[in-house]
Coordinates of C-alpha atoms in Angstrom, one line a residue:
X1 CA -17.3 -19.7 22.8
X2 CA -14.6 -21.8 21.2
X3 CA -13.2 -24.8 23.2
X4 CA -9.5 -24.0 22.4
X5 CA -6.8 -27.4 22.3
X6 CA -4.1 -26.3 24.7
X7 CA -1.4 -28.4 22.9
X8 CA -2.1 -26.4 19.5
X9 CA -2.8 -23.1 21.8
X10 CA 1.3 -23.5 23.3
X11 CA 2.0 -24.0 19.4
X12 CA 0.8 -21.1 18.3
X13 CA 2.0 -19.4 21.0
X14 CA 5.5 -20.2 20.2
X15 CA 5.3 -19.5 17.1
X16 CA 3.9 -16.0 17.4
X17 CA 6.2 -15.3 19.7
X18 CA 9.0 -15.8 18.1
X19 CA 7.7 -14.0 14.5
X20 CA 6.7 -11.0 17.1
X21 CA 10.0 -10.8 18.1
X22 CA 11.4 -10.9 15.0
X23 CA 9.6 -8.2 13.6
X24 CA 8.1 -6.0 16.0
X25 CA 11.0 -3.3 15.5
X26 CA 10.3 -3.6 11.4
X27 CA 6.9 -3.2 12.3
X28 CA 6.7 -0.5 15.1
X29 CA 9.3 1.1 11.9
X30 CA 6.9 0.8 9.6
X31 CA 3.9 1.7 11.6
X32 CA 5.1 5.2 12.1
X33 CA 6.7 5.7 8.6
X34 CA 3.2 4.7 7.3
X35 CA 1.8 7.3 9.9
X36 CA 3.7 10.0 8.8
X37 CA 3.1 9.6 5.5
X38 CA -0.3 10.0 5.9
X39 CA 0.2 14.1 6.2
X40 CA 2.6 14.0 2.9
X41 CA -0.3 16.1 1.1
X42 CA -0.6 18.4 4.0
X43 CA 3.2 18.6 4.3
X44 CA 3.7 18.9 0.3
X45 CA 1.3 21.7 -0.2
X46 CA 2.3 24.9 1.7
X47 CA 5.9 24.3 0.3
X48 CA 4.6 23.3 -3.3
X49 CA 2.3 26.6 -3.0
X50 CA 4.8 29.4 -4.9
X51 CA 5.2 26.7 -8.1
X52 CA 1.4 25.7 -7.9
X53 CA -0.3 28.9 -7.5
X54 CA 0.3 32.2 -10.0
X55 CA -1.0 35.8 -10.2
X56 CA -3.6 36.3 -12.6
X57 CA -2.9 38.8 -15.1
X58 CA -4.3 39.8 -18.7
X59 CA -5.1 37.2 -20.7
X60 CA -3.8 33.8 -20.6
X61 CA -1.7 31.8 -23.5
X62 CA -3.3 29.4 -25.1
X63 CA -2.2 25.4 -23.5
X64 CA -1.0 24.9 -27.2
X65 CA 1.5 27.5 -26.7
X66 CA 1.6 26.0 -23.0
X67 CA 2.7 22.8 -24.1
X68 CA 5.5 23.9 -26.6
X69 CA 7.1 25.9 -23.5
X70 CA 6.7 22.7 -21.3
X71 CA 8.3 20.4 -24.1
X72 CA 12.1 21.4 -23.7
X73 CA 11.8 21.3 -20.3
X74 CA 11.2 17.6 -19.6
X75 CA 13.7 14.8 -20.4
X76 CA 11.0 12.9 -22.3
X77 CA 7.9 14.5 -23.6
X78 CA 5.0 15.1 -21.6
X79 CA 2.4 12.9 -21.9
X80 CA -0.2 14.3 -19.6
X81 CA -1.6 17.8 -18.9
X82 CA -3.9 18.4 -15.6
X83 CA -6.7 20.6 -17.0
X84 CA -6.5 23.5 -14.3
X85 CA -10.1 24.6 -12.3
X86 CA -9.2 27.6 -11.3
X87 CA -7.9 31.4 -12.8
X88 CA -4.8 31.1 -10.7
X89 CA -3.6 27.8 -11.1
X90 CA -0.1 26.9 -13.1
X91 CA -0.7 24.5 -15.9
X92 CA 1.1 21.0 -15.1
X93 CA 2.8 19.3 -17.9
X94 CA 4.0 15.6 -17.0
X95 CA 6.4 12.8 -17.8
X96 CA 7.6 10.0 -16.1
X97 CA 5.2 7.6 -13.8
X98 CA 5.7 7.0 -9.6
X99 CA 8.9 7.9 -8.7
X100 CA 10.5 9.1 -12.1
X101 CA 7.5 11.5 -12.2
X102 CA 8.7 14.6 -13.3
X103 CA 6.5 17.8 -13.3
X104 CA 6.8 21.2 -14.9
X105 CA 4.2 24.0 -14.2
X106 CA 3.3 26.7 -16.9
X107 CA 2.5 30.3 -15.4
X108 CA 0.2 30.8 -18.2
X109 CA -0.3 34.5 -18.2
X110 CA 3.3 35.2 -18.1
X111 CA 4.3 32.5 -20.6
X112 CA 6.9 31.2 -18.5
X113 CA 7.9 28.1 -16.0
X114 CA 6.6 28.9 -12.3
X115 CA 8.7 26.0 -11.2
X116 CA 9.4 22.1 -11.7
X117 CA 8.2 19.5 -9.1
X118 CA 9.3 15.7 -8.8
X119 CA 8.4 13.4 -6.0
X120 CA 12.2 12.7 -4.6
X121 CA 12.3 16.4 -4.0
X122 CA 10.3 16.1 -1.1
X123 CA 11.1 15.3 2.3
X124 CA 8.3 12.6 2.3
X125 CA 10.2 10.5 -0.4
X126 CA 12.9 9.6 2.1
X127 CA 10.2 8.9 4.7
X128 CA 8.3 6.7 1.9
X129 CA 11.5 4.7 0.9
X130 CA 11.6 3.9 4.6
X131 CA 8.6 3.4 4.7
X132 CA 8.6 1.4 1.7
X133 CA 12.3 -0.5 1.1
X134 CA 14.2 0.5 4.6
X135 CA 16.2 2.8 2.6
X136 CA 17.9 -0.2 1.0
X137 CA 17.0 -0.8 -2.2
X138 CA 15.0 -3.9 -3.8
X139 CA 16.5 -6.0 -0.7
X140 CA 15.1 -3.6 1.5
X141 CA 11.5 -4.1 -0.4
X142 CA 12.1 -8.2 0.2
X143 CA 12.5 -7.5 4.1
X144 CA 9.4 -5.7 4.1
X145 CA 7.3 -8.3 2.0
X146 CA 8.5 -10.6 4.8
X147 CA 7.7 -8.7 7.6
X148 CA 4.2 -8.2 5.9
X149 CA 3.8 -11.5 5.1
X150 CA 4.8 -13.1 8.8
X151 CA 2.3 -10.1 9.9
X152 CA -0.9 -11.9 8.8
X153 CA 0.9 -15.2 10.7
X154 CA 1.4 -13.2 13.7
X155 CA -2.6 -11.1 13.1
X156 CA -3.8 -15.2 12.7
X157 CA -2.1 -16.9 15.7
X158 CA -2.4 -13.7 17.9
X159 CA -6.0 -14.1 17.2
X160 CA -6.5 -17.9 18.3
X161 CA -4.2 -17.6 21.4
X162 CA -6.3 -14.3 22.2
X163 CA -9.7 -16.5 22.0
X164 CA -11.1 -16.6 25.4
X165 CA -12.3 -19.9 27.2
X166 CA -16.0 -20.7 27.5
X167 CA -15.2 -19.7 31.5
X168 CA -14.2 -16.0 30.7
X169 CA -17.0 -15.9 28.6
X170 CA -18.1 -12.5 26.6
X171 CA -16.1 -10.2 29.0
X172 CA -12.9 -11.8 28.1
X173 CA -13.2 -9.8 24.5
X174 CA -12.8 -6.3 26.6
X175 CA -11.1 -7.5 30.1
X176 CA -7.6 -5.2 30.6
X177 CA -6.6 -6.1 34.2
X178 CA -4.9 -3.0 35.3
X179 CA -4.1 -4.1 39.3
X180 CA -2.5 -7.2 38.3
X181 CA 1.5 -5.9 37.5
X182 CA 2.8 -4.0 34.3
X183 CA 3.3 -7.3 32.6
X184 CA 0.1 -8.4 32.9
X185 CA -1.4 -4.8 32.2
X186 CA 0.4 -4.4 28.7
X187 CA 0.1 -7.9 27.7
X188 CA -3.7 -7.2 28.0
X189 CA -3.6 -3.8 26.5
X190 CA -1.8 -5.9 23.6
X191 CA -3.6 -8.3 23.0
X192 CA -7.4 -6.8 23.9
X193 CA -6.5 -3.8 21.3
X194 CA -4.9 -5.7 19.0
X195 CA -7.8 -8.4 18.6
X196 CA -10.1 -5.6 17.5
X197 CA -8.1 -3.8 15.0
X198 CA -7.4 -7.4 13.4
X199 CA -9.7 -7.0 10.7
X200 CA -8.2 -3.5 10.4
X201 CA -5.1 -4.6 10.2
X202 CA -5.5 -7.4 8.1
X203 CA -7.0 -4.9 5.4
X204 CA -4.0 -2.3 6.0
X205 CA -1.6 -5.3 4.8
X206 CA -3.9 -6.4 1.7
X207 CA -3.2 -2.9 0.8
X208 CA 0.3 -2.7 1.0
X209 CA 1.1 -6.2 -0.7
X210 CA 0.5 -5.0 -4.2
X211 CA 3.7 -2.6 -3.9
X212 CA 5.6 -5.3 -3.2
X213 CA 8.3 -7.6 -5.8
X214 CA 7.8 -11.1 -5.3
X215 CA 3.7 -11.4 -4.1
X216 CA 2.7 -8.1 -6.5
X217 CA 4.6 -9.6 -9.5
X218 CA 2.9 -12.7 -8.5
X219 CA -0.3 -11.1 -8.5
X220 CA -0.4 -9.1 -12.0
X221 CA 0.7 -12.3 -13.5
X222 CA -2.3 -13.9 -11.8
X223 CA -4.5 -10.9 -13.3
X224 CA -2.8 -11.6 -16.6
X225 CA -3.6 -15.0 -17.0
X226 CA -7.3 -14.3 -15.4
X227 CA -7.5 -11.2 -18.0
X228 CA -9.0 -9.6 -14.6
X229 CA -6.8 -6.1 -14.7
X230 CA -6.9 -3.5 -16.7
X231 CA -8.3 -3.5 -20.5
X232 CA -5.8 -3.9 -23.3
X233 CA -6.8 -0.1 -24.2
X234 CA -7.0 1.4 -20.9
X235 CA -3.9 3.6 -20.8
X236 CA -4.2 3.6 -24.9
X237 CA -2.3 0.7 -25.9
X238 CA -2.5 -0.3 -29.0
X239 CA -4.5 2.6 -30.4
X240 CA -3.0 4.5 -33.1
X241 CA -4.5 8.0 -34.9
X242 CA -4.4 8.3 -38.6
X243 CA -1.9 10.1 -40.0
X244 CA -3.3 12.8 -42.0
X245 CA -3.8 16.7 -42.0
X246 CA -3.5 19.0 -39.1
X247 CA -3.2 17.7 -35.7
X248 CA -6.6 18.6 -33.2
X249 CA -5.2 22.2 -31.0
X250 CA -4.7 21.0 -27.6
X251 CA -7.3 23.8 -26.1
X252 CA -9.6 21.9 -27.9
X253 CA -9.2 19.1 -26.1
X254 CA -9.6 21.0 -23.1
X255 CA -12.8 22.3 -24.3
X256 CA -13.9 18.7 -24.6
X257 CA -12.9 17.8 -21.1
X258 CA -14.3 20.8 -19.6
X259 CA -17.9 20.0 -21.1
X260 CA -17.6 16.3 -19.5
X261 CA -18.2 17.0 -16.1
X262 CA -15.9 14.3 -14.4
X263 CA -15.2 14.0 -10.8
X264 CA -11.8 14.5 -9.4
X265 CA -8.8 15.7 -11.3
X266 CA -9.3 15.6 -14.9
X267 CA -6.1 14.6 -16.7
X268 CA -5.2 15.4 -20.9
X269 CA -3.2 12.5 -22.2
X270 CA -1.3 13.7 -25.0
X271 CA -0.2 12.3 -28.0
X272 CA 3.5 11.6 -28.9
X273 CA 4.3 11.3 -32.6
X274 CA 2.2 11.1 -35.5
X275 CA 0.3 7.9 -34.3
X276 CA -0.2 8.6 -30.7
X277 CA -3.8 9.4 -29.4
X278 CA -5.4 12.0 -27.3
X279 CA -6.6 10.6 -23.9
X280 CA -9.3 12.5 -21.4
X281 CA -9.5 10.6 -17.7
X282 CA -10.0 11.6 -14.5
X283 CA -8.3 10.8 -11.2
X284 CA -10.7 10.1 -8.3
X285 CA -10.9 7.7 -5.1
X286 CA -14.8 7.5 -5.8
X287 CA -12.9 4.5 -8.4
X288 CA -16.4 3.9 -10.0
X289 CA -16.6 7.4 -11.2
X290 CA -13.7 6.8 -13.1
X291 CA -13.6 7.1 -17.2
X292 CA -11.4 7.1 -19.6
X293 CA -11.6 8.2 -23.7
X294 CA -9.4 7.9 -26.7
X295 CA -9.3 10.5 -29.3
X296 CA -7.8 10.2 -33.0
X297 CA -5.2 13.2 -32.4
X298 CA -6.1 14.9 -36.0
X299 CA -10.2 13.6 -36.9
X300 CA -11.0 14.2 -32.7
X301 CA -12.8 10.5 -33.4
X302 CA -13.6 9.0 -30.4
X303 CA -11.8 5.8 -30.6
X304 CA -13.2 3.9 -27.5
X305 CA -13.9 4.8 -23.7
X306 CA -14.2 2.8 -20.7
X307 CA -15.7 3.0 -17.3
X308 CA -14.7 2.0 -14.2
X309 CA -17.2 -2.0 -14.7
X310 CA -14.7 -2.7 -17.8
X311 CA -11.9 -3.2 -15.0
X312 CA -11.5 -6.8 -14.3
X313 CA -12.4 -7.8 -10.5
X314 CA -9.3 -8.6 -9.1
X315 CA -7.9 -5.1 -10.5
X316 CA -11.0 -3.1 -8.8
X317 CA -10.2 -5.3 -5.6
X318 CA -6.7 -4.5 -5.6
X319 CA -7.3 -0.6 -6.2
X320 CA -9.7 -0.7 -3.3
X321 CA -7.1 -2.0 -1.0
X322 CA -4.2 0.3 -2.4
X323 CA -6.5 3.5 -1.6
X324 CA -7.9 2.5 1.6
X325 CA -4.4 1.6 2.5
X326 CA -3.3 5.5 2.0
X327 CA -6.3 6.7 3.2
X328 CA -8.1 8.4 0.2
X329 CA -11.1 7.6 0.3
X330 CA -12.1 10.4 2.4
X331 CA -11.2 12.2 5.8
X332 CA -13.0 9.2 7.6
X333 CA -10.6 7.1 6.0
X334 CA -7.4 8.8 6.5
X335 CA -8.3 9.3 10.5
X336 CA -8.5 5.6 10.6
X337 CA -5.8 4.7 8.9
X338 CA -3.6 7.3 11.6
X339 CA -5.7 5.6 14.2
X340 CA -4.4 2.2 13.0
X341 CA -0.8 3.6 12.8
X342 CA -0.7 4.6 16.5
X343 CA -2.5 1.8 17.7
X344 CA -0.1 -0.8 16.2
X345 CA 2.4 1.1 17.5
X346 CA 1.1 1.2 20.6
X347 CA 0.5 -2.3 21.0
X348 CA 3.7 -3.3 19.6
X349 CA 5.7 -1.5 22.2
X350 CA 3.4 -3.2 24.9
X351 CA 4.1 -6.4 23.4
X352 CA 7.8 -5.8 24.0
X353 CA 7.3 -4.2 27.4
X354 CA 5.6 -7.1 28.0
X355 CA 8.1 -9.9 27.5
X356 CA 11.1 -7.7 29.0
X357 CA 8.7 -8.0 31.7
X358 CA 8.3 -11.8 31.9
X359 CA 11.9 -12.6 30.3
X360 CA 13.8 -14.5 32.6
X361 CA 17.5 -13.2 33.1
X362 CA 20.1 -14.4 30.3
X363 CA 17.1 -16.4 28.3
X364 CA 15.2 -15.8 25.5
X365 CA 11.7 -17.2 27.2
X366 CA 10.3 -19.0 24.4
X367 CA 7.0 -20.8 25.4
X368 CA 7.6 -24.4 25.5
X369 CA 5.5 -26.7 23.5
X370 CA 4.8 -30.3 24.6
X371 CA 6.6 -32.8 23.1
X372 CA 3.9 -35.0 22.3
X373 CA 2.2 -32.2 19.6
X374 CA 1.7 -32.9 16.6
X375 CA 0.4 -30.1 14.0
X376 CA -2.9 -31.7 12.4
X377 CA -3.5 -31.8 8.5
X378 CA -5.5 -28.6 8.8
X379 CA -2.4 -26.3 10.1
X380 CA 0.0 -27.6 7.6
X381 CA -3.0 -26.8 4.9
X382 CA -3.0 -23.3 6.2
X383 CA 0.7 -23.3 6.0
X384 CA 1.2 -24.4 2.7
X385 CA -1.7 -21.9 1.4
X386 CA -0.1 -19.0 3.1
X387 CA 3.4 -19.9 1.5
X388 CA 2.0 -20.2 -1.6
X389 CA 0.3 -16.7 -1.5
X390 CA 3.3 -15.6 0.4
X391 CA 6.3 -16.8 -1.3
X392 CA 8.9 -15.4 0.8
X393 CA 6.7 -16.3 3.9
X394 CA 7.0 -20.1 2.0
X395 CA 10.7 -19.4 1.8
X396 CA 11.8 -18.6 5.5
X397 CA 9.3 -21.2 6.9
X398 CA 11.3 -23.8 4.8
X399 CA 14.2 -22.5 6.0
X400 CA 13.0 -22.6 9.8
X401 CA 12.2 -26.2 9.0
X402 CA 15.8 -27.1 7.8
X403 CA 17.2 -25.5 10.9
X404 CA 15.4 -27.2 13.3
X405 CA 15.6 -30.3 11.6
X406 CA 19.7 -30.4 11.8
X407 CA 19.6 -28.7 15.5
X408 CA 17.7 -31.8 16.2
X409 CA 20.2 -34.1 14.4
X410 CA 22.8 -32.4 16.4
X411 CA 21.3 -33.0 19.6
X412 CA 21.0 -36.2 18.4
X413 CA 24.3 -37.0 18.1
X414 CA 25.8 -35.2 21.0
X415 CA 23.9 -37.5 23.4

C-alpha cells in the first residue's frame, strides 16, 4: 500500500476541495446534459420518421434526376448523397458540416422533397449547446474547457487523498461506513465510487477535449506539425478531375458503391464544378473498417483510396476517444457511458451533501494546510505539464498564484 505524506495529503486536499467546489454545479450540469444526450438518436428518430421513411410506389427516379431536384433546395450545393439500403428510404442530399448541416430528403418514387432536416431543429441541439458551450457562445465553450481541465486536477488529487493507509489495507478500496452519520456515509459513497470510475472518467474527458477552442486548436496544430491527422487527400483535397466529355451519371456511382460492400453508412461525395471529384466512404464506429475512394468525375479513374492505417496515430487516438465519448461503439458502450453520467452525478451531489454536512456555520471550511509545506519539484512538474496541456487550466492557476501572493502582501502589511 502507499505510505501517503500527510503534509502533501492536507495539500491536496485543499486544493481539491476548493476546484470541487468550484465546479461541481458545472459538472453535475454537464453530467446530465451529456446523459441526455446520449438518447438524441432515439429521441430524433420517431419524429424524423415522416421525412425519412416514404411509400413505395412504381418505379423510382433515377438519383441523377434526384440530385437536380435536391440542388435548388440547399443554400450551397450538396456535396454528399447517403446511398439508401432500403425500397422505402428517402434519398438524403447534404450540405453544410456539424452544425450548419443542412439535409434535404428525395421521395424518389414521387419525385418530390419528403422533407428538410438540420441539426438545430431538434430539441437535442439546445440540450447539446448546454451541454457543450452553456448556451453562451465561444465563452461558454472556454468555461467548459476549464471545468474539464480542473476535472482531471480534481480525478488526480481525489485519487491520492482517496489512497488508503497501509492500516486500512485492501478493504479500504470498497469500505462505505453507512452507521457512522450522513456526512460520513456520502463522503464515502463519494469518494469509494468515484475512485473506481476514475479511469472511466478520465477517458470520458479525453473525449470531450477535442471539441474544445483553446486545447483542440492546440491539438490539430500538434497533429499538423507531427503530419499525424488525416492525409492531405482524405476528404479530396487537392484532387482535381479532367475536364473533358460527359460527366460519369451519378447512379453509376451508386452502382459502384453498392458492389463495395462497406460497413456502416455508405456516403456519395459529389463533385462540384468541372474539377471536383467523386468520393465513395463509409461512416462506421468499427473506425478500422473505414475507406475512402476518389473518382475522376468524367473517366470514373480511381484517383487514390485510403484505409483507416493511412490515418496518422494521434488522429485514430483522438477518434477513438471522440466515439467512445458519445457512446457509439456499440450498446455496451452507450450503457456505460449513461452509467458514468449518473454516477458522476451521483457522486457529485454527495460531495456537496457532504460538505453542507461538515461546513461550519458562516465559513467556507477549507482544509487547512500546515504552514511548514512546501510542494516538492515533482508537484510543480506535474503542474507545469498539466498547464501546458491545459492552457486555460495554466491560466487560472497563474491567476490563483497572483491572488494569493498579494493577499499575502496584504496581510503583510496590515500587521
Amino acid at each position: 500500500m502507499l505510505k501517503k505524506n500527510q503534509k502533501l495529503n492536507q495539500w491536496l486536499w485543499k486544493w481539491h476541495f476548493i476546484a470541487g467546489l468550484i465546479s461541481l454545479p458545472f459538472v453535475i450540469l454537464l453530467a446530465i446534459t451529456g446523459g441526455i444526450y446520449l438518447f438524441k438518436d432515439a429521441y430524433d428518430a420517431p419524429r424524423q420518421e415522416h421525412i425519412k421513411v416514404v411509400e413505395v410506389n412504381g418505379n423510382a427516379k433515377s438519383y441523377q434526376e434526384q440530385w437536380d431536384l435536391a440542388k435548388p433546395l440547399l443554400h450551397k450545393p450538396p456535396f454528399t448523397m447517403v446511398v439508401p439500403t432500403k425500397p422505402n428510404q428517402a434519398t438524403q442530399f447534404t450540405s453544410g458540416m456539424f452544425s450548419h448541416k443542412n439535409s434535404v430528403y428525395i421521395d424518389p418514387y414521387e419525385g418530390k422533397v419528403a422533407g428538410k432536416i438540420s441539426p438545430k431543429d431538434s430539441d437535442m441541439y439546445k440540450v447539446r449547446k448546454l451541454h457543450g458551450e452553456l448556451l453562451l457562445g465561444t465563452f461558454g465553450t472556454k468555461i467548459v474547457e476549464l471545468i474539464a481541465s480542473w476535472m482531471f486536477v480534481l480525478i488526480i488529487t481525489g485519487i491520492y487523498v482517496f489512497w488508503p493507509s497501509k492500516k486500512q489495507g485492501l478493504k479500504g478500496f470498497f469500505t462505505i461506513r453507512f452507521k457512522q452519520g450522513k456526512r460520513t456515509l456520502f463522503r464515502d459513497l463519494h469518494s469509494v465510487l468515484g475512485f473506481w470510475i476514475s479511469i472511466l472518467l478520465l477517458m470520458t474527458l479525453a473525449g470531450g477535449m477535442p471539441w474544445t477552442d483553446v486545447f483542440g486548436d492546440s491539438f490539430k496544430w500538434v497533429q499538423k506539425v507531427t503530419n499525424t491527422g488525416y492525409p492531405k487527400t482524405w476528404t479530396a483535397r487537392g484532387l482535381k478531375s479532367n475536364n473533358s466529355g460527359v460527366a460519369i451519371a451519378l447512379d453509376d456511382m451508386v452502382k459502384q458503391a453498392q458492389s463495395m460492400n462497406l460497413k456502416g453508412e455508405v456516403n456519395i461525395g459529389l463533385p462540384v464544378g468541372k474539377k471536383g471529384v467523386y468520393s465513395i466512404y463509409n461512416t462506421t464506429f468499427d473506425l478500422g473498417a473505414q475507406k475512402r475512394f476518389h473518382f475522376d468525375q468524367f473517366t470514373g479513374k480511381q484517383l487514390v483510396n485510403h484505409n483507416w492505417e493511412d490515418v496518422g496515430i494521434l488522429m485514430r487516438g483522438r477518434m477513438w476517444f471522440m466515439a467512445f465519448h458519445q457512446g457509439q461503439f456499440g450498446t455496451w458502450n452507450w450503457l456505460l457511458m449513461i452509467g458514468v453520467a449518473i454516477l458522476l452525478t451521483f457522486i457529485s451531489l454527495a460531495a456537496l451533501i457532504s460538505y453542507f454536512k461538515r461546513k461550519p456555520s458562516g465559513k467556507w471550511g477549507v482544509p487547512k494546510v500546515p504552514k511548514s509545506f512546501k510542494a516538492g519539484y515533482g508537484i510543480l512538474v506535474l503542474i507545469g505539464i498539466l498547464g501546458v496541456l491545459f492552457p486555460l487550466f495554466g491560466i487560472s492557476v497563474i491567476l490563483i498564484l497572483i491572488i494569493e501572493f498579494f493577499r499575502k502582501k496584504q496581510r503583510l502589511l496590515i500587521t
